[in-house]
XYZ file of C-alpha atoms in Angstrom:
758
model
C -22.747 81.628 15.286
C -23.222 77.757 14.215
C -25.159 77.028 17.137
C -27.790 79.291 15.432
C -27.749 77.688 12.707
C -28.142 73.917 14.254
C -31.291 75.193 16.434
C -32.958 76.464 13.428
C -32.733 73.237 11.227
C -30.674 75.223 8.479
C -28.925 71.656 7.552
C -28.041 70.259 3.927
C -26.962 68.374 2.421
C -22.671 68.498 3.477
C -23.702 70.533 6.596
C -20.543 69.744 8.223
C -18.810 70.912 12.337
C -15.480 72.310 12.031
C -12.650 70.393 13.154
C -9.314 71.190 15.345
C -7.624 69.323 12.945
C -8.268 71.697 9.275
C -10.417 68.892 7.837
C -14.841 69.147 7.855
C -17.579 66.743 9.128
C -19.697 67.206 7.173
C -22.627 65.305 7.281
C -26.042 63.346 5.938
C -28.369 64.087 4.092
C -31.714 65.666 5.944
C -34.576 62.996 5.421
C -37.527 65.332 7.217
C -37.990 69.143 7.613
C -36.319 72.848 7.445
C -35.361 74.257 4.294
C -32.918 71.332 2.997
C -36.338 68.908 2.987
C -36.294 66.907 -0.549
C -38.870 67.236 -3.152
C -40.030 64.133 -4.781
C -39.235 64.983 -8.864
C -39.034 62.363 -11.636
C -37.059 63.899 -14.347
C -36.920 62.549 -18.843
C -34.555 62.176 -20.919
C -34.537 65.177 -23.812
C -34.294 63.022 -27.314
C -33.717 64.807 -30.634
C -37.262 64.787 -33.304
C -36.149 64.851 -37.043
C -37.380 67.780 -37.341
C -34.794 69.392 -34.994
C -36.345 69.317 -32.706
C -36.706 68.101 -28.882
C -39.064 65.553 -27.112
C -40.376 64.501 -23.736
C -39.052 60.932 -22.573
C -39.810 59.341 -19.445
C -37.287 56.454 -20.008
C -33.522 58.476 -18.910
C -31.522 54.971 -20.008
C -28.763 56.233 -20.974
C -27.714 52.862 -22.988
C -27.149 53.153 -26.797
C -29.486 50.758 -28.444
C -27.940 49.342 -30.951
C -24.134 48.316 -28.604
C -22.200 45.733 -29.604
C -22.812 42.575 -28.226
C -20.430 40.931 -25.598
C -19.305 43.604 -24.091
C -19.464 45.900 -21.731
C -22.778 48.286 -21.949
C -21.932 51.603 -24.927
C -23.160 55.322 -23.341
C -24.571 58.077 -25.510
C -21.650 60.147 -25.562
C -24.220 63.983 -24.960
C -27.608 63.852 -23.281
C -29.692 66.204 -22.186
C -32.366 65.690 -18.778
C -34.989 67.955 -17.437
C -35.679 67.816 -13.461
C -38.899 69.792 -12.196
C -38.158 70.844 -9.041
C -38.829 74.250 -6.673
C -41.102 76.151 -9.061
C -38.456 75.302 -12.122
C -36.731 73.001 -14.648
C -33.580 72.516 -14.291
C -31.767 71.284 -18.217
C -28.681 69.560 -18.106
C -26.612 69.214 -21.119
C -23.917 65.869 -20.258
C -21.125 64.562 -22.215
C -19.639 61.240 -21.045
C -16.646 62.034 -18.629
C -13.602 60.097 -20.937
C -11.197 61.182 -18.844
C -12.233 59.515 -15.714
C -11.140 55.883 -16.374
C -7.726 54.995 -18.115
C -7.240 52.275 -20.635
C -5.783 50.139 -18.643
C -8.707 50.725 -16.232
C -8.321 47.620 -13.190
C -12.075 45.946 -10.790
C -10.763 43.672 -8.694
C -12.907 42.722 -5.618
C -12.223 39.671 -2.929
C -15.955 38.063 -2.382
C -17.121 36.120 1.069
C -16.065 32.478 -0.967
C -12.814 33.843 -0.790
C -12.222 34.099 -3.897
C -10.331 36.865 -5.904
C -12.794 38.411 -9.069
C -11.062 40.422 -11.596
C -12.881 42.955 -14.230
C -10.807 45.534 -16.471
C -11.333 48.007 -19.206
C -14.553 50.294 -18.411
C -17.002 48.416 -17.105
C -20.622 50.282 -16.978
C -19.621 53.941 -18.049
C -22.356 56.180 -17.397
C -20.686 59.427 -15.582
C -21.406 62.489 -17.087
C -20.598 66.305 -16.933
C -21.999 69.239 -17.507
C -23.915 72.285 -17.415
C -27.586 74.222 -16.754
C -28.645 74.743 -20.661
C -27.604 78.951 -20.453
C -25.622 78.736 -17.879
C -22.142 79.181 -18.487
C -21.669 79.342 -14.192
C -23.637 76.145 -13.266
C -21.914 73.090 -13.350
C -23.591 69.033 -13.040
C -21.872 65.842 -12.434
C -24.713 62.530 -12.600
C -24.513 59.087 -13.347
C -26.916 57.388 -14.964
C -26.333 53.617 -14.147
C -30.104 53.118 -12.303
C -31.570 56.541 -12.303
C -29.987 60.044 -11.726
C -27.468 60.712 -8.931
C -25.186 62.211 -9.007
C -25.099 66.597 -8.403
C -25.514 70.101 -10.049
C -25.041 73.909 -9.535
C -26.502 77.227 -10.531
C -23.696 78.942 -9.452
C -25.505 79.787 -6.605
C -27.459 77.311 -4.932
C -26.433 72.957 -4.587
C -28.895 70.620 -5.625
C -28.155 66.568 -5.500
C -29.805 64.345 -6.801
C -30.648 60.349 -6.230
C -33.278 57.991 -7.209
C -36.370 57.358 -4.033
C -36.370 53.369 -4.279
C -32.538 52.590 -4.766
C -33.442 49.470 -3.423
C -35.617 48.746 -5.819
C -34.827 45.790 -9.630
C -31.544 45.964 -11.242
C -32.149 47.145 -14.906
C -32.933 50.274 -16.973
C -36.389 51.419 -15.849
C -38.455 51.730 -18.674
C -41.140 54.089 -17.153
C -41.165 57.026 -14.815
C -38.732 57.070 -12.006
C -39.701 59.045 -8.859
C -36.565 60.832 -7.267
C -35.640 62.465 -4.499
C -33.959 66.126 -4.761
C -32.258 68.464 -2.626
C -31.169 71.754 -2.290
C -29.122 73.429 0.192
C -31.250 76.627 1.691
C -31.703 79.594 -0.296
C -29.889 82.296 1.534
C -28.833 85.478 1.131
C -25.532 86.491 -0.815
C -23.340 89.041 1.403
C -21.421 89.582 -1.241
C -23.421 90.353 -4.074
C -20.658 87.212 -5.945
C -22.335 85.396 -8.531
C -19.259 84.444 -11.126
C -17.876 81.246 -10.120
C -14.823 82.594 -10.571
C -15.291 86.101 -9.317
C -13.675 85.835 -5.790
C -11.079 83.577 -6.943
C -8.250 85.604 -8.612
C -5.798 82.990 -10.782
C -2.572 84.159 -9.382
C -0.011 86.308 -11.329
C 3.064 84.253 -13.569
C 5.491 87.587 -13.209
C 8.714 86.340 -11.874
C 9.994 89.069 -9.028
C 11.657 92.084 -10.525
C 14.858 91.743 -8.921
C 15.435 87.844 -10.542
C 18.442 87.053 -11.987
C 17.543 85.828 -15.729
C 19.082 82.395 -16.393
C 21.408 81.879 -19.547
C 20.776 78.715 -21.554
C 22.277 78.586 -25.018
C 19.086 76.842 -26.006
C 16.894 77.304 -28.435
C 12.813 78.992 -26.755
C 10.406 79.883 -27.708
C 8.197 82.425 -26.346
C 4.311 82.451 -25.271
C 5.183 78.292 -23.910
C 2.815 77.050 -22.113
C 3.114 77.031 -18.072
C 2.607 74.816 -15.458
C -1.290 76.942 -15.221
C -2.448 76.153 -18.453
C -0.279 72.289 -19.123
C -4.305 69.797 -17.909
C -2.482 67.382 -15.214
C -3.361 63.934 -14.317
C -3.811 63.208 -11.363
C -4.340 58.995 -11.497
C -6.240 57.041 -8.758
C -6.199 54.171 -7.207
C -9.847 53.849 -4.765
C -9.874 51.316 -2.727
C -13.644 51.213 -0.862
C -13.105 49.509 3.181
C -16.186 46.583 3.994
C -17.828 49.248 5.829
C -18.471 51.252 2.484
C -20.125 47.854 0.947
C -22.164 47.142 3.431
C -23.536 51.321 3.559
C -24.711 49.945 -0.728
C -26.714 46.746 0.885
C -23.381 44.879 0.045
C -23.777 45.873 -3.205
C -20.470 45.474 -5.338
C -21.572 47.167 -8.249
C -23.640 49.955 -6.537
C -20.383 50.315 -4.012
C -18.682 50.981 -7.023
C -20.764 53.174 -8.787
C -20.920 55.608 -5.964
C -17.416 55.532 -5.741
C -16.798 56.100 -9.595
C -19.752 59.154 -8.957
C -17.813 60.530 -6.398
C -14.495 61.470 -8.574
C -16.261 61.827 -11.429
C -18.288 64.979 -9.022
C -14.129 66.101 -7.573
C -13.107 65.623 -11.271
C -15.253 68.605 -11.758
C -13.815 71.495 -9.518
C -9.768 70.004 -10.090
C -10.880 71.045 -13.457
C -11.758 73.444 -13.568
C -10.381 75.583 -11.095
C -6.955 73.778 -11.006
C -6.607 72.751 -15.047
C -6.296 69.199 -13.349
C -8.565 65.786 -14.656
C -9.008 63.021 -11.651
C -8.711 59.847 -13.471
C -8.951 55.934 -11.664
C -6.757 53.400 -13.119
C -8.201 50.638 -10.126
C -10.723 50.535 -7.753
C -10.987 48.212 -4.717
C -13.436 46.516 -2.614
C -13.001 44.794 0.358
C -16.690 42.931 0.757
C -15.093 39.544 2.802
C -13.410 42.229 5.433
C -10.980 44.766 5.588
C -7.473 44.121 4.676
C -6.140 46.823 7.037
C -7.261 48.110 9.874
C -9.617 50.811 9.784
C -9.903 53.030 13.268
C -10.587 56.653 14.558
C -6.782 56.937 14.335
C -6.543 58.974 10.879
C -3.316 58.892 10.502
C -2.758 55.671 12.062
C -5.378 53.950 9.533
C -2.785 56.185 6.132
C -0.011 54.557 6.988
C -1.743 50.928 6.612
C -3.108 51.787 4.234
C 0.193 52.787 2.445
C 1.587 49.887 3.218
C -0.870 48.321 2.352
C -0.616 49.667 -1.069
C 3.046 48.928 -1.886
C 2.845 45.458 -0.541
C -1.183 44.405 -1.986
C -2.278 46.621 -4.793
C 0.189 46.075 -8.402
C -1.155 49.257 -10.163
C 0.900 52.285 -10.053
C -0.661 55.280 -9.472
C -0.050 58.752 -8.402
C -2.391 58.411 -4.680
C -4.051 55.387 -3.580
C -7.358 56.846 -1.734
C -9.201 54.454 1.264
C -13.221 55.445 0.945
C -14.491 53.940 4.010
C -18.568 52.666 5.401
C -17.404 54.947 8.330
C -18.495 57.951 10.276
C -14.455 57.910 12.141
C -14.759 59.764 16.026
C -12.806 62.338 14.818
C -12.513 66.587 14.002
C -11.616 65.422 11.368
C -13.816 64.085 7.881
C -10.378 62.252 7.009
C -6.294 63.016 6.581
C -3.195 62.797 3.424
C -0.410 63.200 3.532
C 0.602 67.297 2.499
C 3.367 67.192 -0.486
C 2.599 63.226 -0.798
C 1.823 63.298 -4.727
C 3.499 60.593 -6.945
C 5.496 59.123 -3.205
C 4.637 54.708 -3.184
C 4.584 55.920 0.687
C 2.963 59.020 1.300
C 0.702 59.843 -2.415
C -2.984 59.026 -0.661
C -5.563 59.277 1.925
C -7.768 58.261 4.027
C -12.061 60.012 3.316
C -15.039 59.154 5.944
C -18.336 58.735 4.599
C -21.170 60.625 4.225
C -23.396 61.943 0.721
C -21.667 61.997 -2.317
C -21.557 65.421 -2.594
C -19.488 65.790 0.889
C -17.112 62.169 -0.089
C -15.871 64.566 -3.079
C -15.838 67.747 -1.620
C -13.407 65.247 1.479
C -11.480 63.707 -1.760
C -11.339 67.300 -3.135
C -9.655 68.067 0.513
C -7.162 64.967 1.384
C -6.563 65.164 -2.848
C -5.261 68.900 -2.035
C -3.113 67.622 0.496
C -1.217 65.727 -1.427
C -0.646 68.220 -4.044
C 0.660 70.827 -0.840
C -2.271 72.494 0.023
C -2.215 73.458 3.534
C -4.876 73.466 6.096
C -2.977 76.642 8.242
C -5.992 78.159 10.333
C -3.361 81.487 10.641
C -3.559 82.084 6.746
C -7.685 80.957 6.853
C -8.441 83.919 10.025
C -6.591 86.697 8.270
C -5.796 88.852 5.082
C -6.296 88.314 1.771
C -6.374 84.839 2.530
C -9.326 84.393 4.335
C -12.324 82.848 2.637
C -14.537 84.897 0.944
C -17.488 82.765 0.682
C -19.235 82.686 3.978
C -22.082 81.019 3.298
C -20.367 78.177 1.243
C -16.886 78.449 2.452
C -14.477 77.259 0.976
C -12.589 73.814 0.638
C -10.183 74.162 2.045
C -11.420 75.942 4.773
C -12.855 75.457 8.327
C -15.508 77.972 7.691
C -18.776 77.768 5.609
C -21.901 76.164 6.844
C -22.956 74.263 3.098
C -20.859 72.074 0.615
C -18.279 74.303 -1.217
C -17.458 73.986 -4.571
C -14.195 76.124 -4.836
C -11.001 76.610 -3.580
C -9.694 79.735 -2.718
C -7.160 81.773 -4.119
C -4.380 81.237 -1.425
C -5.169 77.424 -1.757
C -5.170 77.576 -6.067
C -1.362 80.209 -4.869
C 0.297 77.327 -2.846
C -0.827 74.047 -5.324
C 0.756 76.781 -9.304
C 3.699 77.075 -5.871
C 3.946 73.432 -5.854
C 4.026 72.869 -9.263
C 6.434 75.846 -9.733
C 8.913 74.605 -7.600
C 9.359 71.014 -9.060
C 6.747 68.658 -6.767
C 4.150 66.450 -8.415
C 6.465 65.439 -11.748
C 4.195 62.518 -12.185
C 0.605 64.821 -12.660
C 2.340 65.933 -16.517
C 1.612 62.336 -18.475
C -1.597 61.890 -19.443
C -3.106 58.507 -19.239
C -4.766 56.506 -22.387
C -7.636 57.165 -23.194
C -10.342 54.078 -22.668
C -11.624 51.468 -23.918
C -13.988 52.756 -25.775
C -14.846 53.016 -29.412
C -13.309 55.319 -31.486
C -14.841 59.093 -30.581
C -14.010 62.548 -33.450
C -14.396 65.260 -30.573
C -12.962 64.103 -27.252
C -9.740 64.816 -26.630
C -8.278 61.404 -27.382
C -6.830 60.122 -30.526
C -8.118 56.640 -30.845
C -7.796 53.619 -33.719
C -8.334 55.258 -36.385
C -7.830 59.110 -36.403
C -4.675 61.611 -36.958
C -5.603 64.349 -34.374
C -8.592 64.890 -32.096
C -7.980 68.908 -31.009
C -11.637 67.988 -29.455
C -14.745 69.684 -28.974
C -15.509 72.882 -31.462
C -15.060 75.482 -28.430
C -11.143 73.509 -27.209
C -10.900 73.485 -31.254
C -10.981 76.994 -31.714
C -8.657 77.724 -29.090
C -5.871 75.038 -30.066
C -5.195 72.557 -32.986
C -8.442 73.809 -35.383
C -6.710 74.497 -38.770
C -4.211 71.097 -38.495
C -7.225 68.740 -37.036
C -10.120 68.737 -39.469
C -12.626 65.993 -38.568
C -10.195 63.762 -36.213
C -8.050 63.946 -40.019
C -4.867 65.996 -40.124
C -4.753 69.051 -42.793
C -2.572 68.561 -45.855
C 1.197 69.187 -44.510
C 0.081 69.253 -40.635
C 2.108 66.949 -38.467
C 0.551 67.785 -35.097
C -2.290 69.649 -34.034
C -1.762 69.585 -30.052
C 1.309 69.504 -27.929
C 3.877 71.244 -26.535
C 6.283 70.568 -29.364
C 3.103 71.202 -31.464
C 3.045 75.064 -33.727
C 1.407 75.855 -36.479
C 0.998 72.051 -37.357
C 4.978 70.642 -37.464
C 6.437 69.486 -34.883
C 9.541 71.843 -32.998
C 12.978 72.008 -34.057
C 15.032 69.602 -31.630
C 16.411 71.608 -28.938
C 13.143 73.560 -28.414
C 12.462 74.112 -24.754
C 9.515 72.319 -23.960
C 9.323 72.469 -19.748
C 11.982 75.225 -17.002
C 13.696 73.096 -15.121
C 12.993 75.079 -11.974
C 15.352 74.235 -9.236
C 18.513 73.583 -9.609
C 17.813 69.598 -9.039
C 15.177 69.660 -12.122
C 16.023 68.625 -14.883
C 14.440 71.185 -18.831
C 13.530 69.179 -21.292
C 13.405 69.783 -24.924
C 11.986 68.329 -27.584
C 12.852 65.962 -29.801
C 11.803 67.151 -32.991
C 9.742 64.108 -33.940
C 6.809 64.241 -32.199
C 4.538 66.635 -30.345
C 4.925 65.446 -27.113
C 7.001 67.328 -24.131
C 9.325 64.106 -22.654
C 8.989 63.123 -19.203
C 9.081 65.265 -16.468
C 12.580 64.181 -14.614
C 14.567 65.566 -12.226
C 18.623 64.778 -11.839
C 19.287 61.750 -10.140
C 19.483 61.867 -6.261
C 23.425 62.362 -5.484
C 23.931 65.372 -7.743
C 25.772 68.209 -5.513
C 24.278 71.427 -5.574
C 24.157 75.000 -4.435
C 28.369 75.725 -4.146
C 28.814 71.769 -3.006
C 27.410 72.880 -0.449
C 24.326 70.391 -1.170
C 23.196 67.502 -2.447
C 19.886 66.867 -4.580
C 17.543 64.458 -3.112
C 13.600 62.881 -4.820
C 14.575 66.396 -7.308
C 15.317 69.149 -4.326
C 18.415 70.417 -3.046
C 18.688 69.748 0.544
C 20.631 72.282 2.938
C 20.011 72.514 6.301
C 20.297 76.963 5.697
C 17.327 75.868 2.963
C 14.935 74.170 5.417
C 15.906 76.921 8.053
C 14.580 79.638 5.317
C 11.329 77.931 4.264
C 10.201 76.503 7.662
C 11.036 80.172 9.928
C 12.163 82.823 7.760
C 15.870 83.129 8.515
C 19.131 81.001 8.126
C 20.165 78.305 10.058
C 22.353 77.838 13.158
C 26.197 77.633 13.429
C 26.971 74.442 13.326
C 28.307 74.891 17.396
C 24.786 74.710 18.504
C 24.159 71.648 16.731
C 26.717 70.211 18.400
C 26.338 71.197 21.619
C 22.860 70.541 21.942
C 21.859 67.584 20.123
C 23.615 65.468 22.508
C 20.903 65.732 24.991
C 18.504 64.544 24.787
C 15.220 67.149 25.269
C 13.211 69.313 23.622
C 15.589 72.009 22.730
C 18.279 69.066 21.195
C 17.671 65.205 19.891
C 17.537 62.790 17.471
C 13.543 62.146 17.779
C 11.659 60.785 20.074
C 10.911 57.266 21.232
C 8.006 56.929 23.869
C 7.963 59.468 26.449
C 11.485 60.356 25.363
C 14.281 62.233 23.454
C 17.100 60.335 21.911
C 20.134 61.626 22.308
C 22.219 62.161 18.989
C 25.583 60.736 18.961
C 27.645 62.656 17.464
C 28.523 62.299 14.172
C 24.693 62.150 13.648
C 24.337 66.474 15.058
C 24.390 67.813 12.182
C 21.323 65.392 11.367
C 18.848 65.948 14.887
C 16.891 68.637 15.465
C 17.305 71.541 12.736
C 19.034 74.839 14.939
C 17.904 78.154 13.482
C 18.318 81.914 14.083
C 16.328 84.725 15.198
C 13.066 82.578 15.139
C 9.781 83.590 16.847
C 6.642 84.367 16.487
C 4.673 81.353 14.936
C 6.002 79.531 11.685
C 5.516 79.805 7.697
C 3.558 76.400 7.933
C 1.605 73.777 10.313
C 1.397 74.797 14.234
C 4.212 75.213 17.011
C 3.343 72.298 19.528
C 5.218 74.045 22.804
C 7.209 77.236 22.753
C 10.544 78.621 21.319
C 13.750 77.366 22.736
C 16.809 79.631 22.388
C 19.776 79.398 24.016
C 22.591 81.451 23.704
C 26.176 80.217 23.572
C 30.029 82.257 22.880
C 32.447 80.305 21.565
C 35.286 81.322 19.794
C 34.849 85.034 21.196
C 31.127 85.491 18.432
C 27.530 85.207 20.460
C 26.370 82.664 18.399
C 21.586 82.090 18.821
C 20.679 78.279 18.562
C 16.608 78.611 18.142
C 14.169 75.104 17.247
C 10.879 74.875 18.000
C 8.582 71.693 17.253
C 6.594 72.273 14.110
C 3.206 69.922 13.467
C 1.384 69.234 10.576
C -2.205 67.995 10.299
C -1.028 64.902 9.271
C 0.876 64.829 12.189
C 4.256 65.573 10.039
C 7.120 66.883 12.180
C 8.244 69.064 10.768
C 11.075 69.861 13.622
C 14.049 67.723 12.314
C 16.725 68.399 9.859
C 15.460 66.231 6.209
C 17.165 63.376 5.030
C 19.217 63.637 1.741
C 20.778 66.172 3.226
C 24.533 67.178 3.485
C 25.853 66.343 7.100
C 29.929 66.300 6.338
C 31.518 65.404 2.704
C 30.381 62.804 1.024
C 28.215 62.439 3.804
C 23.932 62.186 3.910
C 21.606 62.632 6.389
C 18.630 59.183 6.685
C 16.081 58.677 9.676
C 18.239 60.785 11.728
C 21.543 59.923 11.317
C 24.878 60.795 8.979
C 25.432 58.057 6.452
C 28.572 58.094 4.023
C 27.050 58.427 0.377
C 28.085 55.537 -0.941
C 25.165 53.828 1.895
C 22.398 55.573 -0.571
C 23.315 53.321 -3.466
C 23.171 55.954 -5.920
C 22.217 54.348 -9.515
C 24.606 55.410 -12.658
C 24.298 56.389 -16.342
C 25.540 55.343 -19.007
C 29.074 56.724 -19.504
C 29.618 57.736 -15.937
C 32.619 57.653 -14.306
C 35.524 58.905 -11.093
C 34.769 62.222 -12.440
C 32.235 61.963 -15.871
C 29.020 61.686 -16.296
C 26.688 61.235 -19.573
C 30.479 61.398 -20.905
C 30.589 65.410 -20.121
C 27.690 65.734 -22.383
C 24.788 65.411 -19.823
C 22.720 64.609 -16.622
C 21.791 61.139 -15.136
C 18.442 61.670 -14.627
C 15.852 59.792 -11.429
C 15.277 57.240 -13.856
C 18.976 56.312 -14.511
C 19.412 57.343 -18.247
C 21.475 59.865 -20.030
C 19.306 63.380 -20.537
C 21.849 65.251 -23.370
C 22.570 68.629 -23.852
C 20.541 69.444 -27.511
C 24.783 69.376 -29.498
C 25.059 65.313 -27.547
C 22.786 61.348 -28.226
C 23.364 58.012 -27.700
C 22.949 56.342 -24.013
C 25.666 58.364 -22.886
C 25.554 60.894 -24.604
C 29.058 60.051 -26.548
C 27.321 61.216 -30.369
C 28.240 64.581 -31.068
C 25.172 65.446 -33.701
C 25.017 69.224 -33.849
C 21.379 71.160 -33.761
C 20.563 72.805 -37.397
C 21.736 76.298 -38.019
C 18.847 77.757 -38.514
C 14.693 76.616 -37.414
C 12.980 74.788 -40.322
C 10.146 75.854 -38.442
C 7.809 78.156 -36.769
C 9.312 80.809 -35.240
C 12.297 81.247 -32.767
C 14.101 83.086 -30.709
C 17.279 82.478 -28.902
C 16.640 82.828 -25.280
C 16.183 86.215 -23.827
C 15.519 85.739 -20.085
C 12.940 83.627 -17.685
C 10.213 81.276 -19.713
C 8.143 78.175 -20.999
C 7.022 76.323 -18.048
C 8.230 75.710 -14.547
C 10.055 79.220 -13.934
C 9.686 79.328 -10.205
C 7.782 83.012 -9.853
C 8.196 82.495 -6.245
C 10.891 82.638 -3.565
C 12.214 78.653 -2.816
C 11.367 79.678 0.747
C 7.840 78.826 0.565
C 5.493 76.807 2.369
C 5.046 74.070 -0.101
C 8.206 73.621 -0.058
C 9.301 73.228 3.547
C 6.176 70.556 3.718
C 7.325 68.530 0.665
C 10.712 68.473 0.913
C 10.344 67.651 5.048
C 7.921 64.903 4.365
C 9.799 62.848 0.910
C 7.146 64.862 -0.663
C 6.756 64.574 -3.695
C 8.905 61.898 -3.090
C 9.757 60.469 -6.985
C 13.051 59.956 -6.308
C 15.228 56.900 -8.058
C 16.043 54.359 -5.760
C 13.565 54.388 -2.718
C 16.506 54.746 -0.109
C 14.945 52.597 2.988
C 13.409 49.217 0.596
C 16.822 48.764 -0.204
C 18.469 48.863 2.761
């Protein structure tokens, strides 16, 4: 058990205690004693000779020898190192992580003298990813700015390497540089699993057999990439608080390099398992003192961080995370809003201090919560959701004794369902490449290149026939993209991303680009669900849907809301005020406590606080069942109330437990729209306030008739014969992730921020 593990000294890098709030407490590196004690090693870099062989060099510097003057250091695109340790020679083959920083990357720090210093571009980009030579199931993430600093795994054990003397002189060491290398204890694998993917099956992508088929007149081809295969990009801002700056010996450079190394390792985890990249767009270091109060109450700190993000950060991002130098007096090592990615007010997290590997796992956890993954003790301790690796554990679970490096199958399911139900629209926009010299083979089309399908292996999978040496082959128009097929642009009107619900908008190819248009949804305020609900943040909001998602049953009768929510008690209210309950006014009863039928047992997500309330009324000859319960997520969010945007009467919607006329929401309009006319009757109005026209129409207001060609000019297309394309919903709309995103303002990518506009 846990006590036995501690008492016998099985303490390793990242060892953590379990916390009730759904996050692990990760420890720091051990210093002495036990199997986790480090060895001293002297790594060397492998340099190729003209004969084709390799020779070891003690100089670890990866900067190019003929770097251009006047700019930041340029590092080699590919390097190899040998690290002798634990009676083995570990050979690491690494490539520069070109996805780590965007071309508009900004670093900013506030000095003790009261000045603000900015720098743009990549800076000293020395962050690599790769594998152990000859080991397909390994991974590595290291920086080389000052010796080797990072993590690698052989598929079984995890190793952390860092220079022995981190306080040495700045600059590239010319001679041998002693390093410390740690590893997790050598314990038997009880499951006999050695392959990285053998424990974590990708969920099936087939639709339920009874699901009605959609009928569309749009041209669609079979076999389009799905949300699973389409690469996602999380554009992240990291803020380093003052205590992290203190932990890094008051060095802005060391603080920045440490934070980048953390993100680089988290990116390895996300890239290999979720086909998702983490890209830094900005970093801020509070060298002169914290800009917000950072305290042990993680949720309060998180709320302050989101206010600072809205008011103090000029750079746009999908999420903003605080890296703290504190060890919080809390059961959790981090906090984040569930389903909050893409939301300006809920896309963020707080991460406590630890070694690089521990902080990378905490970031993977908190960012996972932003992406709809849940902490759920009931699911993780039973059935097929139980983490299968009892030694390492799983990233989103309260299990294991060492640094986990895998998501469980259920976490992957939750992320995929979050995407399939409309979450994370901002993740499908690929950020621009680094401001580095063009490099053929890195997957980005840069100056002087017509195409770039990536490495030799990546080109063999897609695009290699259209792109040779970053030049398009004869007659080729494109080499990659959702709207590129057999080196030609897909015809206008071909679907490249299907709508996931009736509040989403299907994207179609334009005919003159290989890229699918941005992922948009209908403007807030559209009617949905047979005019029973309204679209709000890309989803159809009704009390029935919320009850089904939370409890698996329908909403209670209106009479229940009218009788109970005026009480101002635990079983019926319009929220809390201090230690008491707020009575609903008669016009606001449908925006108060969520009342459903047949509620019993545990909710489908979150934790039940207190008991389920159950009241029966006899009204107009009928027996009415009125039940509800207070349900909370690990981030403190209460799922027990009717969410904003839910219809509460004719042209009336809920907001902050009040039933307001739709006109109070200041819904935008699109060109060509009037009293009963939207986009000239030939399109839909998007959350950007722009018309998305039907395939046969064009123009800003969709008023110009432009018929599709009678036969497609390129590729093999066919009329639509059933569900296909990206984002087809394969699960019930009552999935757990949907509720979290709905209630929290989840993906929050509506066109208007109503609270700020009021």
